[in-house]
N, CA, C and O atoms as a MOPAC input file, in Angstrom:
PM7 MOZYME 1SCF
protein

 N     62.50800 1    52.03800 1   -56.09900 1
 C     63.49000 1    53.09700 1   -56.10700 1
 C     63.18700 1    54.12900 1   -55.02100 1
 O     64.08800 1    54.57500 1   -54.31000 1
 N     61.90000 1    54.50900 1   -54.89800 1
 C     61.52800 1    55.50700 1   -53.88800 1
 C     61.87900 1    55.01800 1   -52.47200 1
 O     62.34000 1    55.79700 1   -51.63800 1
 N     61.65500 1    53.72400 1   -52.21300 1
 C     61.99200 1    53.16500 1   -50.89300 1
 C     63.48400 1    53.21700 1   -50.64400 1
 O     63.91400 1    53.46500 1   -49.51800 1
 N     64.28700 1    52.98700 1   -51.68400 1
 C     65.72900 1    53.04500 1   -51.55700 1
 C     66.17800 1    54.45300 1   -51.21300 1
 O     67.03000 1    54.64800 1   -50.34600 1
 N     65.59900 1    55.43900 1   -51.89600 1
 C     65.93500 1    56.84000 1   -51.63200 1
 C     65.54100 1    57.18900 1   -50.20100 1
 O     66.31300 1    57.83300 1   -49.49000 1
 N     64.35500 1    56.77400 1   -49.76900 1
 C     63.88800 1    57.06600 1   -48.42400 1
 C     64.80600 1    56.43100 1   -47.37900 1
 O     65.12800 1    57.05500 1   -46.36800 1
 N     65.22200 1    55.20000 1   -47.62500 1
 C     66.12500 1    54.51300 1   -46.69500 1
 C     67.46300 1    55.24000 1   -46.62600 1
 O     68.02200 1    55.42500 1   -45.54500 1
 N     67.97200 1    55.65200 1   -47.78600 1
 C     69.22400 1    56.39300 1   -47.83300 1
 C     69.10200 1    57.73100 1   -47.08800 1
 O     69.98200 1    58.08200 1   -46.30200 1
 N     68.02000 1    58.47300 1   -47.33000 1
 C     67.77300 1    59.73600 1   -46.65400 1
 C     67.70100 1    59.52200 1   -45.13600 1
 O     68.26100 1    60.30100 1   -44.36500 1
 N     67.01800 1    58.47500 1   -44.72500 1
 C     66.88200 1    58.20000 1   -43.30600 1
 C     68.25100 1    57.88800 1   -42.69400 1
 O     68.55400 1    58.33700 1   -41.58900 1
 N     69.06100 1    57.13300 1   -43.39900 1
 C     70.41600 1    56.81900 1   -42.92100 1
 C     71.24700 1    58.07900 1   -42.82500 1
 O     71.97600 1    58.26300 1   -41.85000 1
 N     71.15000 1    58.95800 1   -43.82200 1
 C     71.86400 1    60.23800 1   -43.77000 1
 C     71.44600 1    61.06100 1   -42.57300 1
 O     72.27900 1    61.66800 1   -41.90100 1
 N     70.16000 1    61.08000 1   -42.31000 1
 C     69.65000 1    61.82000 1   -41.14900 1
 C     70.25900 1    61.29200 1   -39.85700 1
 O     70.68300 1    62.06500 1   -38.99700 1
 N     70.29800 1    59.97800 1   -39.73100 1
 C     70.84600 1    59.35300 1   -38.53700 1
 C     72.31900 1    59.67000 1   -38.38800 1
 O     72.77200 1    60.03100 1   -37.30100 1
 N     73.07500 1    59.53800 1   -39.47600 1
 C     74.50600 1    59.84000 1   -39.42600 1
 C     74.75000 1    61.31100 1   -39.14900 1
 O     75.65600 1    61.65500 1   -38.39000 1
 N     73.97600 1    62.16300 1   -39.73900 1
 C     74.11400 1    63.59900 1   -39.53000 1
 C     73.92500 1    63.93600 1   -38.05500 1
 O     74.68300 1    64.72600 1   -37.49300 1
 N     72.92300 1    63.34300 1   -37.43400 1
 C     72.61500 1    63.64800 1   -36.03900 1
 C     73.65900 1    63.06800 1   -35.10600 1
 O     73.94000 1    63.67200 1   -34.07100 1
 N     74.24500 1    61.92700 1   -35.42200 1
 C     75.16500 1    61.27700 1   -34.49800 1
 C     76.60800 1    61.70300 1   -34.66300 1
 O     77.41100 1    61.46500 1   -33.76000 1
 N     76.97500 1    62.32000 1   -35.77100 1
 C     78.37500 1    62.66700 1   -36.00900 1
 C     78.67300 1    64.14500 1   -35.86500 1
 O     79.79200 1    64.56800 1   -36.15500 1
 N     77.73800 1    64.92500 1   -35.44000 1
 C     77.95200 1    66.35200 1   -35.36300 1
 C     78.70900 1    66.74000 1   -34.09800 1
 O     78.62700 1    66.06600 1   -33.07100 1
 N     79.44000 1    67.82900 1   -34.19600 1
 C     80.15100 1    68.37800 1   -33.04400 1
 C     79.46400 1    69.63700 1   -32.54200 1
 O     79.92800 1    70.26300 1   -31.58900 1
 N     78.35600 1    70.01100 1   -33.18100 1
 C     77.63700 1    71.22400 1   -32.77600 1
 C     77.07300 1    71.04200 1   -31.38100 1
 O     76.59400 1    69.96900 1   -31.01600 1
 N     77.14200 1    72.10100 1   -30.62400 1
 C     76.57500 1    72.10400 1   -29.29100 1
 C     75.06700 1    71.90200 1   -29.36900 1
 O     74.39300 1    72.51900 1   -30.19500 1
 N     74.55100 1    71.05400 1   -28.52600 1
 C     73.11300 1    70.73000 1   -28.52700 1
 C     72.25800 1    71.98300 1   -28.34900 1
 O     71.19200 1    72.09500 1   -28.95400 1
 N     72.70400 1    72.89800 1   -27.54600 1
 C     71.94300 1    74.13200 1   -27.34200 1
 C     71.85700 1    74.96500 1   -28.61000 1
 O     70.82200 1    75.57300 1   -28.88100 1
 N     72.93700 1    75.00100 1   -29.39200 1
 C     72.92100 1    75.69800 1   -30.68600 1
 C     71.90200 1    75.08100 1   -31.64000 1
 O     71.18100 1    75.79100 1   -32.34100 1
 N     71.85200 1    73.75400 1   -31.65700 1
 C     70.90500 1    73.04800 1   -32.51400 1
 C     69.47700 1    73.34500 1   -32.06100 1
 O     68.60300 1    73.59500 1   -32.89100 1
 N     69.24000 1    73.32000 1   -30.76400 1
 C     67.89100 1    73.62300 1   -30.24800 1
 C     67.48500 1    75.06000 1   -30.59200 1
 O     66.34100 1    75.30900 1   -30.97100 1
 N     68.42100 1    75.99800 1   -30.46100 1
 C     68.12400 1    77.39900 1   -30.80600 1
 C     67.80300 1    77.53200 1   -32.29400 1
 O     66.84600 1    78.20600 1   -32.67300 1
 N     68.60500 1    76.88600 1   -33.12600 1
 C     68.36600 1    76.94400 1   -34.57400 1
 C     67.01800 1    76.28400 1   -34.89400 1
 O     66.27400 1    76.77400 1   -35.74300 1
 N     66.71400 1    75.20300 1   -34.23500 1
 C     65.43500 1    74.51700 1   -34.46200 1
 C     64.26900 1    75.46600 1   -34.16600 1
 O     63.30100 1    75.50500 1   -34.92500 1
 N     64.34900 1    76.20700 1   -33.10400 1
 C     63.26400 1    77.15200 1   -32.76400 1
 C     63.18900 1    78.30100 1   -33.77300 1
 O     62.11000 1    78.82600 1   -34.04700 1
 N     64.35100 1    78.68600 1   -34.32400 1
 C     64.36100 1    79.71900 1   -35.37400 1
 C     63.76200 1    79.18700 1   -36.68700 1
 O     63.16000 1    79.93700 1   -37.45600 1
 N     63.93700 1    77.90000 1   -36.92100 1
 C     63.41000 1    77.27600 1   -38.14100 1
 C     61.91700 1    77.05200 1   -38.08300 1
 O     61.24200 1    77.11300 1   -39.11000 1
 N     61.39300 1    76.79600 1   -36.90800 1
 C     59.99400 1    76.40200 1   -36.77500 1
 C     59.01300 1    77.33800 1   -37.49400 1
 O     58.15400 1    76.83300 1   -38.21800 1
 N     59.08300 1    78.65800 1   -37.34200 1
 C     58.12400 1    79.49700 1   -38.05200 1
 C     58.30400 1    79.52700 1   -39.57100 1
 O     57.41500 1    79.98100 1   -40.29200 1
 N     59.44000 1    79.05000 1   -40.05500 1
 C     59.71100 1    79.01400 1   -41.49600 1
 C     59.14400 1    77.78000 1   -42.18700 1
 O     59.00400 1    77.75700 1   -43.41000 1
 N     58.82300 1    76.76800 1   -41.41600 1
 C     58.31600 1    75.51300 1   -42.00200 1
 C     56.95600 1    75.72300 1   -42.62800 1
 O     56.12100 1    76.43800 1   -42.07500 1
 N     56.71900 1    75.10200 1   -43.78800 1
 C     55.35100 1    75.13800 1   -44.33400 1
 C     54.40000 1    74.52100 1   -43.30800 1
 O     54.72300 1    73.52400 1   -42.66300 1
 N     53.24400 1    75.12100 1   -43.17300 1
 C     52.29400 1    74.68800 1   -42.13000 1
 C     50.97700 1    74.22000 1   -42.73700 1
 O     50.46600 1    74.79100 1   -43.70000 1
 N     50.45000 1    73.15800 1   -42.13500 1
 C     49.11200 1    72.69100 1   -42.46900 1
 C     48.19500 1    73.15700 1   -41.36700 1
 O     48.52900 1    72.94700 1   -40.20100 1
 N     47.08600 1    73.76200 1   -41.64000 1
 C     46.48200 1    74.05700 1   -42.91600 1
 C     46.78500 1    75.44500 1   -43.46100 1
 O     46.36200 1    75.76800 1   -44.57100 1
 N     47.51000 1    76.27800 1   -42.70900 1
 C     47.69000 1    77.68700 1   -43.06500 1
 C     48.26200 1    77.89900 1   -44.46400 1
 O     47.83100 1    78.81400 1   -45.16600 1
 N     49.21600 1    77.07900 1   -44.88500 1
 C     49.87300 1    77.27800 1   -46.17700 1
 C     49.22600 1    76.51300 1   -47.32900 1
 O     49.74100 1    76.52400 1   -48.44700 1
 N     48.12000 1    75.86100 1   -47.06500 1
 C     47.41000 1    75.11500 1   -48.10400 1
 C     46.19300 1    75.91900 1   -48.52100 1
 O     45.40200 1    76.32600 1   -47.67100 1
 N     46.02900 1    76.15600 1   -49.82500 1
 C     44.86000 1    76.93500 1   -50.26700 1
 C     43.53400 1    76.27800 1   -49.83100 1
 O     43.41600 1    75.05600 1   -49.74100 1
 N     42.57000 1    77.12900 1   -49.57200 1
 C     41.25700 1    76.68700 1   -49.11600 1
 C     40.63900 1    75.64500 1   -50.06400 1
 O     40.07300 1    74.64900 1   -49.61500 1
 N     40.75500 1    75.88600 1   -51.38100 1
 C     40.13700 1    74.93500 1   -52.33700 1
 C     40.78100 1    73.56300 1   -52.24100 1
 O     40.10200 1    72.55000 1   -52.40700 1
 N     42.09300 1    73.51400 1   -51.97400 1
 C     42.77200 1    72.22500 1   -51.85800 1
 C     42.32500 1    71.49100 1   -50.60200 1
 O     42.11600 1    70.27800 1   -50.61700 1
 N     42.18100 1    72.24100 1   -49.51800 1
 C     41.69800 1    71.63500 1   -48.26500 1
 C     40.29200 1    71.07200 1   -48.44700 1
 O     39.97000 1    69.98500 1   -47.96800 1
 N     39.46500 1    71.84200 1   -49.15100 1
 C     38.09100 1    71.42900 1   -49.38800 1
 C     38.02900 1    70.19800 1   -50.30000 1
 O     37.31800 1    69.23600 1   -50.00800 1
 N     38.78100 1    70.24000 1   -51.40700 1
 C     38.75800 1    69.14000 1   -52.34500 1
 C     39.28600 1    67.82500 1   -51.73000 1
 O     38.77400 1    66.74000 1   -52.00500 1
 N     40.30600 1    67.96000 1   -50.90500 1
 C     40.90700 1    66.76800 1   -50.28900 1
 C     40.21800 1    66.37800 1   -48.98000 1
 O     40.52500 1    65.34100 1   -48.39100 1
 N     39.29200 1    67.21300 1   -48.53700 1
 C     38.67000 1    67.01200 1   -47.21700 1
 C     39.74700 1    66.91500 1   -46.15600 1
 O     39.84500 1    65.92100 1   -45.43600 1
 N     40.55700 1    67.96600 1   -46.07100 1
 C     41.67200 1    67.96500 1   -45.11600 1
 C     42.81000 1    67.12900 1   -45.67300 1
 O     43.27000 1    67.33100 1   -46.79700 1
 N     43.24300 1    66.20100 1   -44.86700 1
 C     44.29500 1    65.28600 1   -45.32700 1
 C     43.72800 1    63.96700 1   -45.81400 1
 O     44.47200 1    63.07000 1   -46.20900 1
 N     42.41200 1    63.85300 1   -45.78400 1
 C     41.80600 1    62.58700 1   -46.17400 1
 C     42.26200 1    61.48000 1   -45.26900 1
 O     42.36500 1    61.66400 1   -44.05700 1
 N     42.53500 1    60.33600 1   -45.84200 1
 C     43.02400 1    59.18600 1   -45.06000 1
 C     44.53000 1    59.03800 1   -45.16200 1
 O     45.07100 1    57.98400 1   -44.82500 1
 N     45.22200 1    60.08400 1   -45.62500 1
 C     46.66300 1    60.00500 1   -45.82400 1
 C     47.41900 1    60.15600 1   -44.51600 1
 O     47.01200 1    60.90200 1   -43.62500 1
 N     48.53400 1    59.42800 1   -44.41900 1
 C     49.46400 1    59.65500 1   -43.29400 1
 C     50.16700 1    60.98600 1   -43.55300 1
 O     50.12300 1    61.49400 1   -44.67400 1
 N     50.81400 1    61.55900 1   -42.53700 1
 C     51.56000 1    62.80900 1   -42.78900 1
 C     52.58100 1    62.65900 1   -43.92700 1
 O     52.72100 1    63.56600 1   -44.74800 1
 N     53.28200 1    61.54500 1   -43.98300 1
 C     54.26800 1    61.34900 1   -45.04000 1
 C     53.61200 1    61.28000 1   -46.40600 1
 O     54.12700 1    61.84900 1   -47.36900 1
 N     52.48700 1    60.59200 1   -46.50500 1
 C     51.76600 1    60.51700 1   -47.78200 1
 C     51.26700 1    61.89200 1   -48.19600 1
 O     51.33400 1    62.25600 1   -49.37100 1
 N     50.77100 1    62.65200 1   -47.23400 1
 C     50.26400 1    63.98600 1   -47.53800 1
 C     51.37500 1    64.88900 1   -48.05400 1
 O     51.19400 1    65.58900 1   -49.05000 1
 N     52.52700 1    64.87700 1   -47.38200 1
 C     53.66000 1    65.69500 1   -47.83700 1
 C     54.07500 1    65.23700 1   -49.22800 1
 O     54.33900 1    66.06600 1   -50.09900 1
 N     54.13500 1    63.93700 1   -49.44400 1
 C     54.53000 1    63.41700 1   -50.76200 1
 C     53.53900 1    63.81700 1   -51.85700 1
 O     53.91600 1    63.90600 1   -53.02600 1
 N     52.28900 1    64.05500 1   -51.49500 1
 C     51.27600 1    64.48800 1   -52.44200 1
 C     51.29300 1    66.00800 1   -52.63700 1
 O     51.23400 1    66.48600 1   -53.77000 1
 N     51.37200 1    66.75900 1   -51.55400 1
 C     51.14700 1    68.20200 1   -51.62200 1
 C     52.33800 1    68.94900 1   -52.21200 1
 O     52.14100 1    69.98700 1   -52.84500 1
 N     53.56400 1    68.46400 1   -52.03200 1
 C     54.74000 1    69.14200 1   -52.57600 1
 C     54.66100 1    69.17400 1   -54.11200 1
 O     54.74200 1    70.25700 1   -54.69100 1
 N     54.50400 1    68.01000 1   -54.80200 1
 C     54.38300 1    68.06300 1   -56.24600 1
 C     53.16600 1    68.84300 1   -56.72400 1
 O     53.22600 1    69.53000 1   -57.74300 1
 N     52.06200 1    68.73700 1   -55.98700 1
 C     50.85200 1    69.48200 1   -56.37900 1
 C     51.11600 1    70.98200 1   -56.35100 1
 O     50.60600 1    71.71500 1   -57.19800 1
 N     51.89400 1    71.43700 1   -55.40000 1
 C     52.17500 1    72.87900 1   -55.30500 1
 C     53.05400 1    73.34500 1   -56.46600 1
 O     53.05000 1    74.52400 1   -56.82000 1
 N     53.79600 1    72.42400 1   -57.04700 1
 C     54.66700 1    72.80000 1   -58.18000 1
 C     53.91900 1    72.83100 1   -59.50200 1
 O     54.33600 1    73.52400 1   -60.43000 1
 N     52.81600 1    72.08800 1   -59.60400 1
 C     52.07400 1    71.97700 1   -60.85100 1
 C     51.03000 1    73.06000 1   -61.06200 1
 O     50.72400 1    73.41200 1   -62.20100 1
 N     50.48600 1    73.58500 1   -59.99300 1
 C     49.35300 1    74.51800 1   -60.06600 1
 C     49.85700 1    75.94000 1   -59.79700 1
 O     50.32800 1    76.23200 1   -58.69800 1
 N     49.75900 1    76.81800 1   -60.79100 1
 C     50.27900 1    78.18100 1   -60.62100 1
 C     49.49700 1    78.98300 1   -59.60000 1
 O     50.01400 1    79.97300 1   -59.08100 1
 N     48.26200 1    78.58700 1   -59.29200 1
 C     47.47500 1    79.27800 1   -58.27300 1
 C     47.79500 1    78.76700 1   -56.85200 1
 O     47.33300 1    79.32700 1   -55.85800 1
 N     48.57100 1    77.72500 1   -56.78900 1
 C     48.91000 1    77.07700 1   -55.51900 1
 C     50.25800 1    77.63600 1   -55.06600 1
 O     51.21000 1    77.60700 1   -55.84600 1
 N     50.37800 1    78.14500 1   -53.83800 1
 C     51.68100 1    78.64100 1   -53.38600 1
 C     52.68900 1    77.50800 1   -53.30500 1
 O     52.35200 1    76.40700 1   -52.87100 1
 N     53.91600 1    77.76600 1   -53.71600 1
 C     54.95600 1    76.76100 1   -53.68200 1
 C     55.25500 1    76.36600 1   -52.24000 1
 O     55.51900 1    77.21400 1   -51.38700 1
 N     55.20800 1    75.08300 1   -51.99100 1
 C     55.52600 1    74.56200 1   -50.66300 1
 C     56.89700 1    73.90100 1   -50.76700 1
 O     57.07500 1    72.91900 1   -51.48800 1
 N     57.83000 1    74.43800 1   -50.05800 1
 C     59.22800 1    73.99000 1   -50.12900 1
 C     59.77900 1    73.89500 1   -48.71500 1
 O     60.00600 1    74.91700 1   -48.06800 1
 N     59.99100 1    72.69500 1   -48.23600 1
 C     60.44500 1    72.51900 1   -46.86500 1
 C     61.75200 1    71.77500 1   -46.73400 1
 O     61.90600 1    70.95700 1   -45.82700 1
 N     62.70800 1    72.03900 1   -47.62700 1
 C     63.98600 1    71.31500 1   -47.59200 1
 C     65.01700 1    72.01100 1   -46.69600 1
 O     64.95900 1    73.22000 1   -46.47200 1
 N     65.94300 1    71.22300 1   -46.20000 1
 C     67.04300 1    71.77500 1   -45.40300 1
 C     67.86400 1    72.73700 1   -46.24900 1
 O     68.34500 1    73.74800 1   -45.73800 1
 N     68.03200 1    72.44200 1   -47.53300 1
 C     68.82900 1    73.29800 1   -48.43200 1
 C     68.20200 1    74.68600 1   -48.52100 1
 O     68.90800 1    75.69200 1   -48.45700 1
 N     66.90800 1    74.74300 1   -48.66500 1
 C     66.22000 1    76.04900 1   -48.75200 1
 C     66.45100 1    76.86000 1   -47.47800 1
 O     66.83300 1    78.02900 1   -47.53900 1
 N     66.21900 1    76.23800 1   -46.33900 1
 C     66.37200 1    76.96400 1   -45.08700 1
 C     67.82400 1    77.37000 1   -44.83600 1
 O     68.08900 1    78.43800 1   -44.28500 1
 N     68.75500 1    76.51900 1   -45.23900 1
 C     70.17500 1    76.84600 1   -45.08500 1
 C     70.52200 1    78.08400 1   -45.89000 1
 O     71.23200 1    78.96400 1   -45.40200 1
 N     70.02700 1    78.16100 1   -47.12300 1
 C     70.27300 1    79.35600 1   -47.94800 1
 C     69.67600 1    80.60000 1   -47.29600 1
 O     70.33900 1    81.63200 1   -47.19200 1
 N     68.43100 1    80.49900 1   -46.86300 1
 C     67.73400 1    81.63600 1   -46.27400 1
 C     68.41800 1    82.12800 1   -45.00400 1
 O     68.51500 1    83.33200 1   -44.76400 1
 N     68.88700 1    81.19000 1   -44.20100 1
 C     69.42300 1    81.55200 1   -42.89700 1
 C     70.94200 1    81.65700 1   -42.86700 1
 O     71.54500 1    81.99900 1   -41.85000 1
 N     71.54300 1    81.35000 1   -44.02300 1
 C     73.01400 1    81.38700 1   -44.14500 1
 C     73.69400 1    80.52900 1   -43.06200 1
 O     74.61400 1    80.95200 1   -42.36100 1
 N     73.18500 1    79.32400 1   -42.98000 1
 C     73.71600 1    78.32300 1   -42.04600 1
 C     74.12500 1    77.09900 1   -42.86500 1
 O     73.57100 1    76.86700 1   -43.93900 1
 N     75.08300 1    76.31600 1   -42.37700 1
 C     75.46000 1    75.08900 1   -43.09700 1
 C     74.28600 1    74.10500 1   -43.19100 1
 O     73.54200 1    73.91400 1   -42.22900 1
 N     74.13700 1    73.49700 1   -44.34700 1
 C     73.01800 1    72.57500 1   -44.54000 1
 C     72.99800 1    71.42300 1   -43.52300 1
 O     71.92600 1    71.08700 1   -43.02100 1
 N     74.15900 1    70.80300 1   -43.20100 1
 C     74.10800 1    69.71700 1   -42.20100 1
 C     73.58000 1    70.18300 1   -40.83500 1
 O     72.86200 1    69.44700 1   -40.15700 1
 N     73.93700 1    71.39300 1   -40.44600 1
 C     73.46000 1    71.93100 1   -39.16800 1
 C     71.95000 1    72.16200 1   -39.22300 1
 O     71.23900 1    71.85500 1   -38.26600 1
 N     71.46400 1    72.70000 1   -40.33500 1
 C     70.02300 1    72.93000 1   -40.50900 1
 C     69.29700 1    71.59100 1   -40.50700 1
 O     68.25800 1    71.44300 1   -39.86300 1
 N     69.83900 1    70.62600 1   -41.22200 1
 C     69.22100 1    69.29000 1   -41.26900 1
 C     69.12800 1    68.71000 1   -39.86400 1
 O     68.10600 1    68.12900 1   -39.50200 1
 N     70.17000 1    68.85900 1   -39.08100 1
 C     70.15600 1    68.32600 1   -37.71700 1
 C     69.10200 1    69.04000 1   -36.86300 1
 O     68.42700 1    68.41200 1   -36.04800 1
 N     68.96600 1    70.34800 1   -37.05500 1
 C     67.94600 1    71.09000 1   -36.30100 1
 C     66.54300 1    70.64400 1   -36.70900 1
 O     65.65700 1    70.54100 1   -35.86000 1
 N     66.33400 1    70.37800 1   -37.99300 1
 C     65.02900 1    69.90200 1   -38.44900 1
 C     64.74500 1    68.50800 1   -37.90900 1
 O     63.61300 1    68.21400 1   -37.52500 1
 N     65.73700 1    67.66300 1   -37.87400 1
 C     65.58900 1    66.32300 1   -37.30800 1
 C     65.24400 1    66.44100 1   -35.82100 1
 O     64.41800 1    65.68900 1   -35.30400 1
 N     65.88100 1    67.38400 1   -35.15100 1
 C     65.58600 1    67.62600 1   -33.74300 1
 C     64.10600 1    68.01100 1   -33.56600 1
 O     63.41800 1    67.48400 1   -32.69100 1
 N     63.63400 1    68.93200 1   -34.40500 1
 C     62.21700 1    69.34400 1   -34.34300 1
 C     61.29400 1    68.15300 1   -34.51600 1
 O     60.30500 1    68.00900 1   -33.79700 1
 N     61.62600 1    67.29900 1   -35.47500 1
 C     60.76200 1    66.16500 1   -35.79200 1
 C     60.80900 1    65.06800 1   -34.71100 1
 O     59.79100 1    64.45300 1   -34.39100 1
 N     61.98300 1    64.84200 1   -34.17000 1
 C     62.17700 1    63.68300 1   -33.29600 1
 C     62.12700 1    63.97400 1   -31.79700 1
 O     61.75200 1    63.11600 1   -30.99700 1
 N     62.51300 1    65.20600 1   -31.42700 1
 C     62.71800 1    65.48100 1   -30.00000 1
 C     61.85200 1    66.57600 1   -29.42300 1
 O     62.10200 1    67.03800 1   -28.30900 1
 N     60.84100 1    66.99900 1   -30.15200 1
 C     59.96200 1    68.04900 1   -29.63600 1
 C     58.51300 1    67.63800 1   -29.80100 1
 O     58.21100 1    66.61900 1   -30.42200 1
 N     57.63800 1    68.42000 1   -29.25200 1
 C     56.18900 1    68.18700 1   -29.41100 1
 C     55.59200 1    69.15400 1   -30.42600 1
 O     54.39500 1    69.43900 1   -30.38600 1
 N     56.42200 1    69.65800 1   -31.33300 1
 C     56.00000 1    70.69300 1   -32.29000 1
 C     55.22200 1    70.16100 1   -33.49400 1
 O     54.85900 1    70.93500 1   -34.38000 1
 N     54.96200 1    68.86600 1   -33.54000 1
 C     54.16300 1    68.27500 1   -34.62300 1
 C     54.78400 1    68.52700 1   -36.00200 1
 O     54.11200 1    68.97200 1   -36.93200 1
 N     56.07000 1    68.23500 1   -36.10500 1
 C     56.81000 1    68.36400 1   -37.37200 1
 C     56.98300 1    66.97700 1   -37.97500 1
 O     57.36900 1    66.03000 1   -37.29000 1
 N     56.69500 1    66.87600 1   -39.24900 1
 C     56.79800 1    65.59500 1   -40.00300 1
 C     57.63100 1    65.83000 1   -41.23800 1
 O     57.79500 1    66.97000 1   -41.67500 1
 N     58.16500 1    64.75300 1   -41.81000 1
 C     58.91700 1    64.87600 1   -43.05300 1
 C     58.66500 1    63.69900 1   -43.95800 1
 O     58.20100 1    62.64100 1   -43.53200 1
 N     58.98600 1    63.91000 1   -45.23100 1
 C     58.89200 1    62.84500 1   -46.23700 1
 C     59.84400 1    63.17800 1   -47.34900 1
 O     60.15500 1    64.34600 1   -47.58100 1
 N     60.31600 1    62.15200 1   -48.04500 1
 C     61.19500 1    62.32300 1   -49.18700 1
 C     60.32200 1    62.50200 1   -50.43000 1
 O     59.45900 1    61.67700 1   -50.72900 1
 N     60.57200 1    63.60800 1   -51.14800 1
 C     59.84300 1    63.91300 1   -52.37500 1
 C     60.89200 1    64.27000 1   -53.44100 1
 O     61.67700 1    65.19800 1   -53.24600 1
 N     60.90800 1    63.55800 1   -54.53500 1
 C     61.87800 1    63.80900 1   -55.60900 1
 C     63.30400 1    63.87800 1   -55.07300 1
 O     64.06000 1    64.78700 1   -55.41300 1
 N     63.66100 1    62.91500 1   -54.23800 1
 C     65.01300 1    62.74900 1   -53.70500 1
 C     65.41600 1    63.79300 1   -52.68000 1
 O     66.58700 1    63.83900 1   -52.30500 1
 N     64.50900 1    64.62800 1   -52.21100 1
 C     64.79500 1    65.61700 1   -51.16700 1
 C     63.81600 1    65.43400 1   -50.01500 1
 O     62.61900 1    65.24100 1   -50.22600 1
 N     64.33300 1    65.49600 1   -48.81400 1
 C     63.43900 1    65.43100 1   -47.65200 1
 C     62.83800 1    66.80300 1   -47.42300 1
 O     63.54600 1    67.81000 1   -47.41500 1
 N     61.51100 1    66.83700 1   -47.23700 1
 C     60.75000 1    68.05600 1   -46.96800 1
 C     60.11900 1    67.93600 1   -45.60100 1
 O     59.58500 1    66.88700 1   -45.23800 1
 N     60.18300 1    69.02200 1   -44.84100 1
 C     59.55800 1    69.07700 1   -43.51700 1
 C     58.34400 1    69.99000 1   -43.57100 1
 O     58.34000 1    70.99400 1   -44.28300 1
 N     57.31200 1    69.63100 1   -42.81000 1
 C     56.09800 1    70.42300 1   -42.64200 1
 C     55.67400 1    70.31000 1   -41.19400 1
 O     56.05200 1    69.37200 1   -40.49200 1
 N     54.88400 1    71.27500 1   -40.75500 1
 C     54.34600 1    71.16900 1   -39.40900 1
 C     52.83200 1    71.24400 1   -39.44000 1
 O     52.23500 1    71.74100 1   -40.39500 1
 N     52.21800 1    70.73500 1   -38.36800 1
 C     50.77800 1    70.82700 1   -38.22900 1
 C     50.00600 1    69.65200 1   -38.73000 1
 O     48.77800 1    69.65600 1   -38.65300 1
 N     50.67600 1    68.62600 1   -39.25000 1
 C     49.94500 1    67.44900 1   -39.76900 1
 C     49.63900 1    66.46400 1   -38.66400 1
 O     49.03300 1    65.42300 1   -38.91500 1

């Protein structure tokens, strides 16, 4: 089921990026505005979690995101890590498809070290992994 959701999310990302009429410069500008809002590794991860996990361990960036998002929801001492397009769209008062496209741009077309993974049916983006 998780693989199906990930495949569907990936297809949505591709369609979103290829069917937009937004000017590429607007997407690039929005992407740069989004960058400082993304959860960051290791800055947004509590010291004890970094120590216990020995950094990211042997996990890929996608595995780490898939692990750390639910962990942040379960531990009240752990700051909530939320990197969805929906969250950023609400905060920035921008349409979700435009924000999603900007996040895809950050992940695919820049050297900003942005990664994403599907967690509980939502794609989450993080940087620094």
